[in-house]
Short mmCIF file of N, CA, C and O in Angstrom, two decimals:
data_model
loop_
_atom_site.label_atom_id
_atom_site.label_comp_id
_atom_site.label_asym_id
_atom_site.label_seq_id
_atom_site.Cartn_x
_atom_site.Cartn_y
_atom_site.Cartn_z
N MET A 144 -13.41 -18.50 -14.67
CA MET A 144 -12.03 -18.85 -14.51
C MET A 144 -11.72 -18.84 -13.01
O MET A 144 -11.93 -17.84 -12.34
N ALA A 145 -11.27 -19.94 -12.47
CA ALA A 145 -10.96 -20.04 -11.04
C ALA A 145 -9.57 -19.49 -10.75
O ALA A 145 -8.70 -19.47 -11.61
N ILE A 146 -9.37 -19.04 -9.52
CA ILE A 146 -8.09 -18.51 -9.06
C ILE A 146 -7.59 -19.37 -7.92
O ILE A 146 -8.36 -19.72 -7.03
N ASP A 147 -6.33 -19.69 -7.95
CA ASP A 147 -5.72 -20.48 -6.88
C ASP A 147 -5.76 -19.69 -5.57
O ASP A 147 -5.33 -18.53 -5.52
N LEU A 148 -6.30 -20.29 -4.52
CA LEU A 148 -6.38 -19.60 -3.22
C LEU A 148 -5.01 -19.29 -2.64
O LEU A 148 -4.90 -18.48 -1.72
N ASN A 149 -3.96 -19.89 -3.15
CA ASN A 149 -2.60 -19.60 -2.68
C ASN A 149 -1.94 -18.48 -3.48
O ASN A 149 -0.77 -18.18 -3.27
N SER A 150 -2.68 -17.85 -4.37
CA SER A 150 -2.15 -16.79 -5.21
C SER A 150 -1.60 -15.64 -4.37
O SER A 150 -2.27 -15.15 -3.45
N ASP A 151 -0.39 -15.19 -4.69
CA ASP A 151 0.21 -14.05 -3.98
C ASP A 151 -0.63 -12.80 -4.13
O ASP A 151 -0.74 -12.00 -3.21
N VAL A 152 -1.25 -12.63 -5.29
CA VAL A 152 -2.09 -11.44 -5.53
C VAL A 152 -3.24 -11.40 -4.52
O VAL A 152 -3.51 -10.35 -3.93
N LEU A 153 -3.91 -12.53 -4.31
CA LEU A 153 -5.02 -12.55 -3.34
C LEU A 153 -4.54 -12.20 -1.95
O LEU A 153 -5.15 -11.40 -1.25
N TRP A 154 -3.44 -12.79 -1.52
CA TRP A 154 -2.97 -12.58 -0.15
C TRP A 154 -2.32 -11.22 0.05
O TRP A 154 -2.39 -10.64 1.13
N ASP A 155 -1.71 -10.66 -0.99
CA ASP A 155 -1.08 -9.34 -0.87
C ASP A 155 -2.08 -8.20 -0.97
O ASP A 155 -1.96 -7.18 -0.29
N TYR A 156 -3.09 -8.35 -1.85
CA TYR A 156 -3.97 -7.22 -2.14
C TYR A 156 -5.42 -7.38 -1.71
O TYR A 156 -6.14 -6.40 -1.59
N VAL A 157 -5.88 -8.60 -1.50
CA VAL A 157 -7.29 -8.80 -1.18
C VAL A 157 -7.47 -9.26 0.27
O VAL A 157 -8.15 -8.62 1.06
N PHE A 158 -6.89 -10.39 0.63
CA PHE A 158 -7.04 -10.94 1.98
C PHE A 158 -6.07 -10.24 2.93
O PHE A 158 -5.16 -10.83 3.46
N ASN A 159 -6.28 -8.97 3.15
CA ASN A 159 -5.37 -8.21 4.02
C ASN A 159 -6.04 -7.92 5.36
O ASN A 159 -7.22 -8.21 5.57
N ASP A 160 -5.28 -7.35 6.28
CA ASP A 160 -5.79 -7.09 7.63
C ASP A 160 -7.01 -6.18 7.62
O ASP A 160 -7.93 -6.37 8.42
N LYS A 161 -7.05 -5.20 6.72
CA LYS A 161 -8.17 -4.26 6.69
C LYS A 161 -9.48 -4.99 6.33
O LYS A 161 -10.51 -4.77 6.95
N LEU A 162 -9.42 -5.88 5.33
CA LEU A 162 -10.61 -6.64 4.95
C LEU A 162 -11.08 -7.50 6.12
O LEU A 162 -12.27 -7.50 6.45
N PHE A 163 -10.18 -8.21 6.77
CA PHE A 163 -10.57 -9.07 7.89
C PHE A 163 -11.15 -8.24 9.04
O PHE A 163 -12.10 -8.64 9.70
N GLU A 164 -10.59 -7.05 9.27
CA GLU A 164 -11.10 -6.17 10.33
C GLU A 164 -12.54 -5.74 10.03
O GLU A 164 -13.41 -5.78 10.89
N ILE A 165 -12.80 -5.35 8.78
CA ILE A 165 -14.14 -4.92 8.38
C ILE A 165 -15.14 -6.06 8.52
O ILE A 165 -16.22 -5.91 9.10
N VAL A 166 -14.77 -7.22 8.01
CA VAL A 166 -15.69 -8.36 8.00
C VAL A 166 -15.92 -8.90 9.41
O VAL A 166 -17.05 -9.19 9.80
N ASN A 167 -14.87 -9.03 10.19
CA ASN A 167 -15.02 -9.50 11.57
C ASN A 167 -15.91 -8.55 12.37
O ASN A 167 -16.72 -8.97 13.17
N SER A 168 -15.76 -7.26 12.14
CA SER A 168 -16.58 -6.27 12.83
C SER A 168 -18.05 -6.44 12.46
O SER A 168 -18.93 -6.37 13.31
N HIS A 169 -18.31 -6.68 11.18
CA HIS A 169 -19.69 -6.83 10.71
C HIS A 169 -20.34 -8.10 11.27
O HIS A 169 -21.45 -8.06 11.79
N PHE A 170 -19.64 -9.23 11.17
CA PHE A 170 -20.21 -10.51 11.58
C PHE A 170 -19.96 -10.83 13.05
O PHE A 170 -20.49 -11.80 13.57
N LYS A 171 -19.11 -10.04 13.70
CA LYS A 171 -18.77 -10.24 15.12
C LYS A 171 -18.24 -11.66 15.36
O LYS A 171 -18.60 -12.31 16.32
N GLY A 172 -17.40 -12.12 14.45
CA GLY A 172 -16.81 -13.45 14.60
C GLY A 172 -16.39 -14.02 13.27
O GLY A 172 -16.25 -13.30 12.28
N LYS A 173 -16.18 -15.32 13.25
CA LYS A 173 -15.70 -15.99 12.04
C LYS A 173 -16.73 -15.87 10.91
O LYS A 173 -17.92 -15.77 11.14
N PHE A 174 -16.23 -15.92 9.70
CA PHE A 174 -17.06 -15.79 8.52
C PHE A 174 -16.51 -16.68 7.42
O PHE A 174 -15.42 -17.23 7.54
N TYR A 175 -17.26 -16.83 6.34
CA TYR A 175 -16.76 -17.54 5.17
C TYR A 175 -17.10 -16.76 3.92
O TYR A 175 -18.07 -16.01 3.88
N LEU A 176 -16.27 -16.90 2.91
CA LEU A 176 -16.51 -16.26 1.63
C LEU A 176 -17.26 -17.22 0.72
O LEU A 176 -17.19 -18.44 0.91
N ARG A 177 -17.95 -16.71 -0.25
CA ARG A 177 -18.73 -17.53 -1.17
C ARG A 177 -17.80 -18.35 -2.06
O ARG A 177 -16.80 -17.87 -2.54
N ASN A 178 -18.17 -19.59 -2.27
CA ASN A 178 -17.53 -20.49 -3.22
C ASN A 178 -16.02 -20.34 -3.27
O ASN A 178 -15.38 -20.16 -2.26
N SER A 179 -15.45 -20.40 -4.46
CA SER A 179 -14.03 -20.16 -4.63
C SER A 179 -13.87 -18.89 -5.45
O SER A 179 -14.76 -18.52 -6.21
N PRO A 180 -12.74 -18.21 -5.29
CA PRO A 180 -12.55 -16.97 -6.06
C PRO A 180 -12.62 -17.23 -7.56
O PRO A 180 -12.10 -18.24 -8.04
N THR A 181 -13.26 -16.35 -8.28
CA THR A 181 -13.36 -16.47 -9.74
C THR A 181 -13.17 -15.10 -10.38
O THR A 181 -13.43 -14.07 -9.75
N ILE A 182 -12.71 -15.11 -11.61
CA ILE A 182 -12.73 -13.90 -12.43
C ILE A 182 -13.90 -14.08 -13.38
O ILE A 182 -13.98 -15.07 -14.10
N ASN A 183 -14.84 -13.15 -13.35
CA ASN A 183 -16.07 -13.26 -14.14
C ASN A 183 -16.05 -12.22 -15.26
O ASN A 183 -15.54 -11.11 -15.08
N PHE A 184 -16.66 -12.59 -16.37
CA PHE A 184 -16.81 -11.71 -17.51
C PHE A 184 -18.30 -11.59 -17.82
O PHE A 184 -18.99 -12.60 -17.89
N SER A 185 -18.79 -10.38 -17.97
CA SER A 185 -20.17 -10.16 -18.39
C SER A 185 -20.11 -9.39 -19.71
O SER A 185 -19.30 -8.48 -19.87
N TYR A 186 -20.98 -9.76 -20.65
CA TYR A 186 -20.93 -9.16 -21.97
C TYR A 186 -22.24 -8.49 -22.35
O TYR A 186 -23.31 -8.85 -21.87
N ASP A 187 -22.13 -7.54 -23.24
CA ASP A 187 -23.25 -6.80 -23.79
C ASP A 187 -24.32 -7.76 -24.32
O ASP A 187 -24.01 -8.72 -25.02
N GLY A 188 -25.59 -7.54 -23.92
CA GLY A 188 -26.69 -8.32 -24.44
C GLY A 188 -26.99 -9.62 -23.73
O GLY A 188 -27.91 -10.32 -24.12
N GLU A 189 -26.23 -9.95 -22.70
CA GLU A 189 -26.50 -11.19 -21.96
C GLU A 189 -27.86 -11.12 -21.27
O GLU A 189 -28.24 -10.09 -20.75
N LYS A 190 -28.55 -12.23 -21.24
CA LYS A 190 -29.80 -12.36 -20.49
C LYS A 190 -29.65 -13.52 -19.53
O LYS A 190 -29.22 -14.61 -19.92
N ASN A 191 -29.98 -13.31 -18.24
CA ASN A 191 -29.92 -14.39 -17.27
C ASN A 191 -30.77 -14.05 -16.05
O ASN A 191 -31.19 -12.91 -15.87
N ASN A 192 -31.02 -15.05 -15.22
CA ASN A 192 -31.87 -14.87 -14.04
C ASN A 192 -31.25 -13.97 -12.99
O ASN A 192 -31.96 -13.45 -12.12
N ALA A 193 -29.95 -13.76 -13.04
CA ALA A 193 -29.29 -12.87 -12.07
C ALA A 193 -29.72 -11.42 -12.28
O ALA A 193 -29.48 -10.57 -11.42
N GLN A 194 -30.39 -11.13 -13.39
CA GLN A 194 -30.87 -9.77 -13.65
C GLN A 194 -32.16 -9.47 -12.91
O GLN A 194 -32.62 -8.34 -12.90
N LEU A 195 -32.75 -10.48 -12.27
CA LEU A 195 -33.90 -10.27 -11.39
C LEU A 195 -33.38 -10.12 -9.97
O LEU A 195 -32.43 -10.80 -9.58
N PHE A 196 -34.00 -9.25 -9.19
CA PHE A 196 -33.59 -9.14 -7.78
C PHE A 196 -33.73 -10.49 -7.10
O PHE A 196 -34.72 -11.20 -7.31
N HIS A 197 -32.75 -10.85 -6.29
CA HIS A 197 -32.75 -12.16 -5.62
C HIS A 197 -31.81 -12.14 -4.41
O HIS A 197 -31.07 -11.18 -4.21
N CYS A 198 -31.85 -13.20 -3.64
CA CYS A 198 -30.92 -13.48 -2.55
C CYS A 198 -30.26 -14.82 -2.86
O CYS A 198 -30.84 -15.67 -3.51
N ASP A 199 -29.05 -15.01 -2.35
CA ASP A 199 -28.34 -16.27 -2.59
C ASP A 199 -28.59 -17.24 -1.44
O ASP A 199 -27.80 -17.36 -0.53
N TRP A 200 -29.72 -17.87 -1.47
CA TRP A 200 -30.08 -18.96 -0.56
C TRP A 200 -30.32 -18.57 0.88
O TRP A 200 -30.44 -19.40 1.75
N GLY A 201 -30.38 -17.30 1.22
CA GLY A 201 -30.75 -16.88 2.57
C GLY A 201 -29.73 -17.23 3.63
O GLY A 201 -30.07 -17.28 4.80
N LEU A 202 -28.50 -17.47 3.24
CA LEU A 202 -27.43 -17.72 4.21
C LEU A 202 -26.64 -16.44 4.41
O LEU A 202 -26.55 -15.62 3.52
N ARG A 203 -26.05 -16.28 5.56
CA ARG A 203 -25.18 -15.13 5.79
C ARG A 203 -23.89 -15.37 5.00
O ARG A 203 -22.91 -15.88 5.50
N GLN A 204 -23.94 -15.04 3.73
CA GLN A 204 -22.83 -15.33 2.82
C GLN A 204 -22.21 -14.04 2.32
O GLN A 204 -22.86 -13.25 1.64
N LEU A 205 -20.97 -13.83 2.66
CA LEU A 205 -20.27 -12.63 2.26
C LEU A 205 -19.78 -12.74 0.82
O LEU A 205 -19.30 -13.79 0.41
N SER A 206 -19.93 -11.68 0.06
CA SER A 206 -19.35 -11.59 -1.28
C SER A 206 -18.47 -10.36 -1.34
O SER A 206 -18.79 -9.33 -0.75
N VAL A 207 -17.39 -10.49 -2.07
CA VAL A 207 -16.50 -9.37 -2.35
C VAL A 207 -16.36 -9.31 -3.87
O VAL A 207 -16.04 -10.31 -4.50
N MET A 208 -16.66 -8.15 -4.45
CA MET A 208 -16.47 -7.94 -5.89
C MET A 208 -15.44 -6.83 -6.06
O MET A 208 -15.55 -5.78 -5.43
N ILE A 209 -14.47 -7.09 -6.91
CA ILE A 209 -13.44 -6.10 -7.23
C ILE A 209 -13.46 -5.88 -8.73
O ILE A 209 -13.27 -6.83 -9.51
N ASN A 210 -13.71 -4.64 -9.15
CA ASN A 210 -13.73 -4.33 -10.58
C ASN A 210 -12.33 -4.47 -11.15
O ASN A 210 -11.38 -3.89 -10.62
N LEU A 211 -12.20 -5.22 -12.22
CA LEU A 211 -10.93 -5.34 -12.93
C LEU A 211 -10.96 -4.52 -14.22
O LEU A 211 -9.98 -4.47 -14.95
N SER A 212 -12.08 -3.88 -14.46
CA SER A 212 -12.22 -2.92 -15.57
C SER A 212 -13.10 -1.79 -15.05
O SER A 212 -13.89 -1.99 -14.13
N PRO A 213 -12.97 -0.58 -15.61
CA PRO A 213 -13.83 0.53 -15.17
C PRO A 213 -15.30 0.22 -15.48
O PRO A 213 -15.62 -0.39 -16.50
N VAL A 214 -16.20 0.63 -14.58
CA VAL A 214 -17.63 0.38 -14.75
C VAL A 214 -18.38 1.69 -14.50
O VAL A 214 -18.23 2.30 -13.44
N ASP A 215 -19.19 2.12 -15.48
CA ASP A 215 -20.05 3.28 -15.26
C ASP A 215 -21.51 2.85 -15.38
O ASP A 215 -21.80 1.67 -15.57
N GLU A 216 -22.44 3.81 -15.28
CA GLU A 216 -23.87 3.46 -15.24
C GLU A 216 -24.36 2.83 -16.55
O GLU A 216 -25.40 2.19 -16.57
N LYS A 217 -23.62 2.99 -17.65
CA LYS A 217 -24.01 2.40 -18.92
C LYS A 217 -23.53 0.95 -19.05
O LYS A 217 -24.03 0.22 -19.89
N ASN A 218 -22.54 0.57 -18.24
CA ASN A 218 -21.99 -0.79 -18.30
C ASN A 218 -22.82 -1.75 -17.46
O ASN A 218 -23.60 -1.35 -16.59
N ILE A 219 -22.62 -3.03 -17.70
CA ILE A 219 -23.20 -4.07 -16.86
C ILE A 219 -22.64 -3.87 -15.45
O ILE A 219 -21.43 -3.69 -15.28
N HIS A 220 -23.51 -3.87 -14.44
CA HIS A 220 -23.07 -3.71 -13.05
C HIS A 220 -24.09 -4.38 -12.13
O HIS A 220 -25.06 -4.95 -12.60
N MET A 221 -23.84 -4.30 -10.84
CA MET A 221 -24.75 -4.91 -9.88
C MET A 221 -25.41 -3.82 -9.03
O MET A 221 -24.78 -2.79 -8.76
N GLU A 222 -26.65 -4.06 -8.64
CA GLU A 222 -27.35 -3.22 -7.66
C GLU A 222 -27.59 -4.05 -6.41
O GLU A 222 -27.87 -5.25 -6.50
N TYR A 223 -27.48 -3.38 -5.27
CA TYR A 223 -27.68 -4.05 -3.97
C TYR A 223 -28.58 -3.16 -3.12
O TYR A 223 -28.31 -1.97 -2.97
N VAL A 224 -29.63 -3.73 -2.56
CA VAL A 224 -30.55 -2.97 -1.71
C VAL A 224 -29.98 -2.96 -0.29
O VAL A 224 -29.96 -3.99 0.39
N CYS A 225 -29.47 -1.81 0.11
CA CYS A 225 -28.83 -1.67 1.43
C CYS A 225 -29.82 -2.03 2.54
O CYS A 225 -31.01 -1.76 2.43
N GLN A 226 -29.32 -2.65 3.57
CA GLN A 226 -30.05 -3.08 4.76
C GLN A 226 -31.06 -4.19 4.51
O GLN A 226 -31.74 -4.64 5.42
N SER A 227 -31.15 -4.67 3.27
CA SER A 227 -32.09 -5.77 2.99
C SER A 227 -31.59 -7.09 3.58
O SER A 227 -32.36 -8.03 3.70
N ASN A 228 -30.35 -7.15 3.98
CA ASN A 228 -29.79 -8.37 4.57
C ASN A 228 -30.22 -8.58 6.02
O ASN A 228 -29.89 -9.59 6.62
N LYS A 229 -30.98 -7.68 6.58
CA LYS A 229 -31.42 -7.81 7.99
C LYS A 229 -32.52 -8.86 8.15
O LYS A 229 -32.75 -9.35 9.24
N LYS A 230 -33.18 -9.22 7.06
CA LYS A 230 -34.26 -10.21 7.12
C LYS A 230 -33.66 -11.61 7.09
O LYS A 230 -32.73 -11.89 6.33
N TYR A 231 -34.20 -12.51 7.91
CA TYR A 231 -33.75 -13.90 7.91
C TYR A 231 -34.77 -14.75 7.18
O TYR A 231 -35.97 -14.62 7.40
N TYR A 232 -34.30 -15.60 6.30
CA TYR A 232 -35.19 -16.46 5.52
C TYR A 232 -35.09 -17.89 6.04
O TYR A 232 -34.00 -18.44 6.17
N PHE A 233 -36.23 -18.51 6.31
CA PHE A 233 -36.24 -19.90 6.76
C PHE A 233 -36.23 -20.85 5.57
O PHE A 233 -35.98 -22.03 5.71
N SER A 234 -36.54 -20.33 4.40
CA SER A 234 -36.44 -21.10 3.16
C SER A 234 -35.95 -20.14 2.08
O SER A 234 -36.04 -18.92 2.22
N HIS A 235 -35.44 -20.70 1.01
CA HIS A 235 -34.90 -19.88 -0.06
C HIS A 235 -35.99 -19.06 -0.72
O HIS A 235 -36.96 -19.63 -1.23
N PRO A 236 -35.88 -17.73 -0.73
CA PRO A 236 -36.88 -16.91 -1.42
C PRO A 236 -36.75 -17.08 -2.93
O PRO A 236 -35.66 -16.99 -3.47
N VAL A 237 -37.86 -17.33 -3.59
CA VAL A 237 -37.85 -17.56 -5.03
C VAL A 237 -38.07 -16.23 -5.75
O VAL A 237 -39.09 -15.57 -5.54
N ARG A 238 -37.14 -15.85 -6.59
CA ARG A 238 -37.16 -14.53 -7.24
C ARG A 238 -38.38 -14.30 -8.11
O ARG A 238 -38.71 -13.17 -8.42
N PHE A 239 -39.07 -15.36 -8.54
CA PHE A 239 -40.24 -15.22 -9.43
C PHE A 239 -41.56 -15.07 -8.68
O PHE A 239 -42.57 -14.72 -9.27
N GLU A 240 -41.58 -15.37 -7.38
CA GLU A 240 -42.84 -15.36 -6.63
C GLU A 240 -43.31 -13.93 -6.36
O GLU A 240 -42.53 -13.04 -6.05
N ASN A 241 -44.63 -13.74 -6.44
CA ASN A 241 -45.22 -12.41 -6.24
C ASN A 241 -44.91 -11.84 -4.86
O ASN A 241 -44.66 -10.65 -4.73
N GLY A 242 -44.96 -12.69 -3.82
CA GLY A 242 -44.68 -12.21 -2.47
C GLY A 242 -43.28 -11.66 -2.33
O GLY A 242 -43.05 -10.62 -1.71
N PHE A 243 -42.32 -12.35 -2.90
CA PHE A 243 -40.93 -11.88 -2.84
C PHE A 243 -40.78 -10.60 -3.67
O PHE A 243 -40.12 -9.65 -3.24
N GLN A 244 -41.39 -10.55 -4.84
CA GLN A 244 -41.31 -9.34 -5.67
C GLN A 244 -41.92 -8.13 -4.97
O GLN A 244 -41.40 -7.03 -5.06
N LYS A 245 -43.01 -8.36 -4.23
CA LYS A 245 -43.63 -7.27 -3.46
C LYS A 245 -42.66 -6.79 -2.37
O LYS A 245 -42.49 -5.58 -2.17
N TYR A 246 -42.00 -7.73 -1.68
CA TYR A 246 -41.02 -7.38 -0.65
C TYR A 246 -39.85 -6.59 -1.27
O TYR A 246 -39.38 -5.61 -0.70
N VAL A 247 -39.40 -7.00 -2.45
CA VAL A 247 -38.32 -6.30 -3.15
C VAL A 247 -38.75 -4.86 -3.45
O VAL A 247 -38.02 -3.91 -3.17
N ASP A 248 -39.94 -4.70 -4.01
CA ASP A 248 -40.44 -3.35 -4.35
C ASP A 248 -40.52 -2.46 -3.11
O ASP A 248 -40.13 -1.29 -3.15
N GLU A 249 -41.02 -3.00 -2.00
CA GLU A 249 -41.11 -2.24 -0.75
C GLU A 249 -39.71 -1.87 -0.24
O GLU A 249 -39.49 -0.75 0.24
N SER A 250 -38.78 -2.80 -0.34
CA SER A 250 -37.42 -2.56 0.14
C SER A 250 -36.71 -1.49 -0.68
O SER A 250 -35.99 -0.65 -0.14
N ILE A 251 -36.94 -1.49 -2.00
CA ILE A 251 -36.33 -0.48 -2.87
C ILE A 251 -36.85 0.91 -2.51
O ILE A 251 -36.10 1.89 -2.56
N GLN A 252 -38.13 1.00 -2.16
CA GLN A 252 -38.70 2.29 -1.76
C GLN A 252 -38.16 2.75 -0.40
O GLN A 252 -37.99 3.94 -0.16
N LYS A 253 -37.87 1.80 0.47
CA LYS A 253 -37.49 2.11 1.85
C LYS A 253 -35.99 2.36 2.02
O LYS A 253 -35.58 3.20 2.82
N TYR A 254 -35.15 1.62 1.28
CA TYR A 254 -33.70 1.66 1.48
C TYR A 254 -32.97 2.17 0.24
O TYR A 254 -33.48 2.11 -0.87
N LYS A 255 -31.76 2.62 0.46
CA LYS A 255 -30.88 3.05 -0.62
C LYS A 255 -30.48 1.84 -1.47
O LYS A 255 -30.31 0.74 -0.95
N VAL A 256 -30.34 2.05 -2.78
CA VAL A 256 -29.84 1.01 -3.68
C VAL A 256 -28.43 1.41 -4.10
O VAL A 256 -28.23 2.46 -4.71
N ALA A 257 -27.45 0.58 -3.72
CA ALA A 257 -26.04 0.84 -4.04
C ALA A 257 -25.67 0.10 -5.33
O ALA A 257 -26.35 -0.86 -5.72
N THR A 258 -24.61 0.53 -5.98
CA THR A 258 -24.16 -0.11 -7.22
C THR A 258 -22.68 -0.46 -7.14
O THR A 258 -21.97 0.03 -6.27
N THR A 259 -22.25 -1.29 -8.09
CA THR A 259 -20.82 -1.62 -8.20
C THR A 259 -20.17 -0.78 -9.30
O THR A 259 -19.24 -1.22 -9.96
N ILE A 260 -20.65 0.43 -9.46
CA ILE A 260 -20.06 1.36 -10.42
C ILE A 260 -18.80 1.95 -9.79
O ILE A 260 -18.80 2.35 -8.63
N GLY A 261 -17.72 1.96 -10.57
CA GLY A 261 -16.47 2.53 -10.06
C GLY A 261 -15.31 2.24 -10.99
O GLY A 261 -15.45 1.54 -11.99
N LYS A 262 -14.16 2.76 -10.63
CA LYS A 262 -12.97 2.54 -11.44
C LYS A 262 -12.44 1.13 -11.22
O LYS A 262 -12.89 0.44 -10.30
N GLU A 263 -11.52 0.72 -12.07
CA GLU A 263 -10.93 -0.60 -11.85
C GLU A 263 -10.22 -0.56 -10.51
O GLU A 263 -9.71 0.48 -10.11
N ASP A 264 -10.28 -1.62 -9.79
CA ASP A 264 -9.76 -1.85 -8.44
C ASP A 264 -10.71 -1.37 -7.34
O ASP A 264 -10.42 -1.48 -6.17
N SER A 265 -11.91 -0.88 -7.72
CA SER A 265 -12.93 -0.56 -6.71
C SER A 265 -13.43 -1.88 -6.12
O SER A 265 -13.68 -2.83 -6.85
N ALA A 266 -13.58 -1.91 -4.79
CA ALA A 266 -14.02 -3.14 -4.11
C ALA A 266 -15.37 -2.92 -3.44
O ALA A 266 -15.64 -1.83 -2.92
N PHE A 267 -16.20 -3.95 -3.45
CA PHE A 267 -17.53 -3.91 -2.86
C PHE A 267 -17.73 -5.16 -2.02
O PHE A 267 -17.52 -6.26 -2.49
N ILE A 268 -18.13 -4.98 -0.76
CA ILE A 268 -18.34 -6.08 0.17
C ILE A 268 -19.81 -6.07 0.57
O ILE A 268 -20.34 -5.03 0.98
N PHE A 269 -20.50 -7.22 0.45
CA PHE A 269 -21.92 -7.26 0.75
C PHE A 269 -22.35 -8.66 1.14
O PHE A 269 -21.68 -9.64 0.83
N ASP A 270 -23.48 -8.75 1.83
CA ASP A 270 -24.07 -10.02 2.24
C ASP A 270 -24.99 -10.49 1.11
O ASP A 270 -26.13 -10.07 1.00
N ALA A 271 -24.47 -11.36 0.25
CA ALA A 271 -25.25 -11.85 -0.90
C ALA A 271 -26.27 -12.89 -0.47
O ALA A 271 -27.26 -13.10 -1.16
N GLY A 272 -26.04 -13.54 0.65
CA GLY A 272 -26.95 -14.59 1.11
C GLY A 272 -28.31 -14.07 1.49
O GLY A 272 -29.33 -14.62 1.10
N ASN A 273 -28.35 -12.99 2.24
CA ASN A 273 -29.62 -12.42 2.70
C ASN A 273 -29.96 -11.10 2.03
O ASN A 273 -31.10 -10.66 2.10
N GLY A 274 -29.00 -10.46 1.40
CA GLY A 274 -29.23 -9.16 0.80
C GLY A 274 -29.79 -9.27 -0.62
O GLY A 274 -29.38 -10.12 -1.41
N ILE A 275 -30.72 -8.40 -0.94
CA ILE A 275 -31.36 -8.38 -2.25
C ILE A 275 -30.41 -7.68 -3.24
O ILE A 275 -29.96 -6.57 -2.99
N HIS A 276 -30.15 -8.35 -4.36
CA HIS A 276 -29.25 -7.79 -5.36
C HIS A 276 -29.60 -8.33 -6.74
O HIS A 276 -30.34 -9.29 -6.87
N ARG A 277 -29.04 -7.67 -7.78
CA ARG A 277 -29.26 -8.13 -9.15
C ARG A 277 -28.17 -7.57 -10.06
O ARG A 277 -27.51 -6.58 -9.75
N GLN A 278 -28.01 -8.23 -11.20
CA GLN A 278 -27.14 -7.73 -12.25
C GLN A 278 -27.98 -6.80 -13.12
O GLN A 278 -29.10 -7.14 -13.50
N VAL A 279 -27.44 -5.63 -13.43
CA VAL A 279 -28.13 -4.67 -14.30
C VAL A 279 -27.52 -4.79 -15.69
O VAL A 279 -26.31 -4.62 -15.86
N PRO A 280 -28.35 -5.12 -16.70
CA PRO A 280 -27.80 -5.22 -18.06
C PRO A 280 -27.29 -3.87 -18.53
O PRO A 280 -27.74 -2.82 -18.07
N GLY A 281 -26.34 -3.89 -19.42
CA GLY A 281 -25.79 -2.65 -19.95
C GLY A 281 -24.98 -2.89 -21.19
O GLY A 281 -25.02 -3.98 -21.78
N LYS A 282 -24.23 -1.91 -21.58
CA LYS A 282 -23.39 -1.98 -22.78
C LYS A 282 -21.97 -2.37 -22.40
O LYS A 282 -21.51 -2.10 -21.30
N GLY A 283 -21.28 -2.94 -23.36
CA GLY A 283 -19.87 -3.27 -23.16
C GLY A 283 -19.69 -4.51 -22.33
O GLY A 283 -20.58 -5.33 -22.20
N LYS A 284 -18.50 -4.64 -21.73
CA LYS A 284 -18.20 -5.80 -20.92
C LYS A 284 -17.78 -5.37 -19.52
O LYS A 284 -17.40 -4.21 -19.32
N ARG A 285 -17.89 -6.28 -18.60
CA ARG A 285 -17.45 -6.04 -17.22
C ARG A 285 -16.58 -7.22 -16.84
O ARG A 285 -16.94 -8.37 -17.05
N ILE A 286 -15.43 -6.92 -16.26
CA ILE A 286 -14.55 -7.97 -15.75
C ILE A 286 -14.35 -7.70 -14.27
O ILE A 286 -14.03 -6.57 -13.88
N PHE A 287 -14.58 -8.73 -13.43
CA PHE A 287 -14.45 -8.52 -11.99
C PHE A 287 -13.98 -9.80 -11.29
O PHE A 287 -14.21 -10.90 -11.78
N LEU A 288 -13.32 -9.60 -10.18
CA LEU A 288 -12.92 -10.69 -9.31
C LEU A 288 -14.03 -10.88 -8.30
O LEU A 288 -14.47 -9.91 -7.67
N HIS A 289 -14.54 -12.11 -8.17
CA HIS A 289 -15.65 -12.38 -7.27
C HIS A 289 -15.20 -13.39 -6.22
O HIS A 289 -14.82 -14.50 -6.56
N LEU A 290 -15.25 -12.97 -4.98
CA LEU A 290 -14.84 -13.83 -3.85
C LEU A 290 -16.06 -14.17 -3.03
O LEU A 290 -16.93 -13.38 -2.85
#
């Protein structure tokens, strides 16, 4: 479900000065958000390729996820390998290739793995373009705003 970029909710609660300060500090300049804002629903028992560790095309692409429902370790959530976004890819890494899977395994051993577990309205900002991440299957449903 798409959200109008002119929505008062987005401008009052999401696109605020604090978010721009954090993102500008990280990228040291202008940035862009992924695609258009969407509200996503994940359901119990879903199977998809996002459940494999992957990067989104190796671009410096910022993602913001805001939980619209509470999420605990038993629910569907996302894992992100911290500091994995430091690597630059000259071509899109393929999540099924042995070389990429070996790099993922090494990165998981070396760096902390963060999750999107939290109460509703918890926000998570990450580099989905270069950072290794995946959806973790679980029970119940997850509703989140994805920017």
